[in-house]
Amino acid sequence: MIRIWAKRYGAFVSGRKGRWITLFTWIVLILVLNGLLPQANSQKNERANIFVQETDSSKANEIIDREFSTNKGTPALLTWYKASRLSDADLASIQGLTKKLTDQPIKGTIVPPFHDIPLPVLKNQASKDGTTLVLPIVFDKNLETAEISNRLGELKKTAKSIFPKDPFTSSLKDEKNVLVRVTGPAGVTVDATELFSRGDLSLLFGTVTIVLLFLLIIYRSPILALIPLVGVGMAYMLISPILGWLGRDGIIEFDAQAISIMTVLLFGAGTDYCLFIIAQFRKNLREEEDKFTAIRRAFSLSSGAIFMSGLTVVVSLLVLLVANYGSVHRFAIPFSLAILIMMAASLSLIPALLSILGRTSFYPFVPRTDEMAVKLAVKKGKEVKTRKNKANLGVYVGKLVSFKPWRVMLTTLVILGLFALFSTKIETTYDTLSSFPKDMPSREGFDILSKKFNPGELAPISVIVKGNGSEANLKEKLENLPFVAEVSNAVKGEKDPAFIKYEIGLKMNPYSNEAMAHIPELKKEIQFYIKQSGGDERNIWIGGMTAEQYDISQTTKVDSSLVIPLIIGLIAILLLLYLRSITATVYLIGTVLLSYFSALGLGWIILHYGFGVEAIQGFIPLYAFVFIVALGEDYNIFMISSIWRKSKEMPLKRAIKEGVSETGGVITSAGIILAATFTVLTTLPIQILVHFGTITAIGILLDTFIVRPFLVPALTSIFGQGAFWPSKKRMEAVRIFKDKEVIRNG
């Protein structure tokens, strides 16, 4: 019944009337939704919660916001620096700036009155060598990142009018003039948003350009190269307002990072789905004179694999909803929605466009039947050329994996296994600043402060206890810890004095793994002391950036332990339903997992040993897993579908040989294009995306050139009839073909 309806649907969307109705429907939907709903870019939320569910650090931040009003808001640290020492005139100019900002305040901004501090006292607040001074500014907590950026812009204009040379544009190499860099939470947030916003447009143009370039090289047809881009573009014009509506109504949240990666995913995966049906259509046009028959057959032969591939990716991405880390959790809906709509476009809009354009799609290399080619040659008075069936690389690969499967399997396992071993060497970090370019203002400011002051002062740890006096000597206890540089005096809560807060400055970089490792030790020491003093050790919370990063690291580990098994399990169920084979399901998933660990290992070899990267962001392995496994399984499904279909008509070894040969070209093209789109991420000045793009592109290439053409068909050949187990129907078909071969060979 499903197949009958699928055939009827395919005949409609590519039929004489249906193709125009399909195209018109897409255009109307795009116009209506774009006219009524906001665009996704206008609804980005760069200040979304870091965690979906409460963690120790988020609870601490909640208490701080409620009980300690002086901590409310987003602080920015204006780092003033002059290599030859800050002069009295420089300090006077800084005081002039704070006076002007006090007399003409910028809305939503609190500036300390440095102008009321005597010059000798202000000098004492500078670093020991007199080169650096910190001016802390606090922005209202409810201000969006864009508004903070605007207020910093107003501050910069004011500073420019006071200083002889604009201190915000002065270089670190300039020893004669004072400079200032904005760091701290506000500076980091603004710089991160600017990096992603700056990359949005270049990412879009870069992705479109590289897809168009590869399509032109592969198919040598300008019209055909535009068809997938038109399909992806129209899908995006449908996705953007839907996401905008979901974001506007608070149903979901997403940020610039999610939109950036979604764009790459959409163009890469979307082009792949288009190529699957285009390749089949071109093949059919060489056998069928009627283009409607050709497109119907192309749809019939490719739609199942496209639907299954898309469904696999959609389901895998929806699993991210179980993640507690906000950045991962927020990927789920935008990414799965993008793939779902792109899959719908591939199964409706693309067949309609191909039906409308017909053979013109492939101009100037128009595919024709032998009869059509003869008629055209006669009409033009040219010699009739017989078509030569050249053996392509896929034919040789098909023969190799069919007749020497053990050699192929062992060779590929050794190669992938060696790469996978290096995945155990990966070092991770959760330091956001380390992913910024070295010349970003917030990173330059942080580097200056870490050299001139105790680095722990830049992002102190907040320790909050709620007790009955048992914490009286806690400050002294904290000061005696070997990794603590200084501890502030206790501050009581404004609404509930039982809450006591201490600020701890560590002796090391508060964003480092070393600092993070001290969080559980710190909490254990405090709990032990409070318990000994007769207090309740449960009423302890640790906040601040270091604690937040520690919670991110622990949350990511828990998320991975949930997401990875769920994705594997759901893909296994889908493959089992589609292939009806436990054996094939197991080795298809196994090969993609091996590909994933190999990609991590090879990615680390390139990034660490090739480019000197000391650590990658801790959540990148989880990001990469989702994309490599889901997208890699796409290619396996498309190829195995061809082998399964052919096994009904011929012996299994021949089905493997022809299946590899038939799908080799289109999967290779699709894999190259998909890998190239993820490689575009490496051109951005954001190390998180550079590392993610590198590892994911490597994983896709390993799937394209090793797993799909060699390992999977070799395993299918080795298992033989067992590859279909427990499907008795297919195993019986293989046995019949085997018996016929024995009879034929005497």
PDB file of C-alpha atoms in Angstrom, residues 283 392 394-395 397-399 401-402 639 642-643 645-646 649-664:
ATOM      1  CA  LYS A 283      20.687   7.555 -16.004  1.00  0.00           C
ATOM      2  CA  ASN A 392      34.706   3.585 -14.424  1.00  0.00           C
ATOM      3  CA  GLY A 394      33.381   2.186  -9.441  1.00  0.00           C
ATOM      4  CA  VAL A 395      33.417  -0.966 -11.565  1.00  0.00           C
ATOM      5  CA  VAL A 397      36.104  -1.114  -6.818  1.00  0.00           C
ATOM      6  CA  GLY A 398      32.958  -3.230  -7.131  1.00  0.00           C
ATOM      7  CA  LYS A 399      34.978  -6.178  -8.451  1.00  0.00           C
ATOM      8  CA  VAL A 401      35.154  -5.784  -2.819  1.00  0.00           C
ATOM      9  CA  SER A 402      33.166  -8.647  -4.349  1.00  0.00           C
ATOM     10  CA  MET A 639      24.370   2.254  -1.407  1.00  0.00           C
ATOM     11  CA  SER A 642      20.946  -0.345  -4.428  1.00  0.00           C
ATOM     12  CA  ILE A 643      22.534  -3.688  -3.432  1.00  0.00           C
ATOM     13  CA  ARG A 645      17.243  -3.918  -4.820  1.00  0.00           C
ATOM     14  CA  LYS A 646      19.612  -5.601  -7.271  1.00  0.00           C
ATOM     15  CA  GLU A 649      17.323  -9.764  -9.776  1.00  0.00           C
ATOM     16  CA  MET A 650      20.849 -11.193  -9.686  1.00  0.00           C
ATOM     17  CA  PRO A 651      23.370 -13.093  -7.530  1.00  0.00           C
ATOM     18  CA  LEU A 652      24.572 -11.213  -4.454  1.00  0.00           C
ATOM     19  CA  LYS A 653      28.206 -10.737  -5.559  1.00  0.00           C
ATOM     20  CA  ARG A 654      27.057  -9.252  -8.825  1.00  0.00           C
ATOM     21  CA  ALA A 655      24.533  -7.090  -6.961  1.00  0.00           C
ATOM     22  CA  ILE A 656      27.352  -5.797  -4.743  1.00  0.00           C
ATOM     23  CA  LYS A 657      29.589  -5.114  -7.735  1.00  0.00           C
ATOM     24  CA  GLU A 658      26.867  -3.269  -9.649  1.00  0.00           C
ATOM     25  CA  GLY A 659      25.536  -1.525  -6.545  1.00  0.00           C
ATOM     26  CA  VAL A 660      28.962  -0.092  -5.723  1.00  0.00           C
ATOM     27  CA  SER A 661      29.502   0.882  -9.352  1.00  0.00           C
ATOM     28  CA  GLU A 662      26.061   2.460  -9.726  1.00  0.00           C
ATOM     29  CA  THR A 663      26.139   4.538  -6.538  1.00  0.00           C
ATOM     30  CA  GLY A 664      29.874   5.254  -6.479  1.00  0.00           C
TER      31      GLY A 664
END
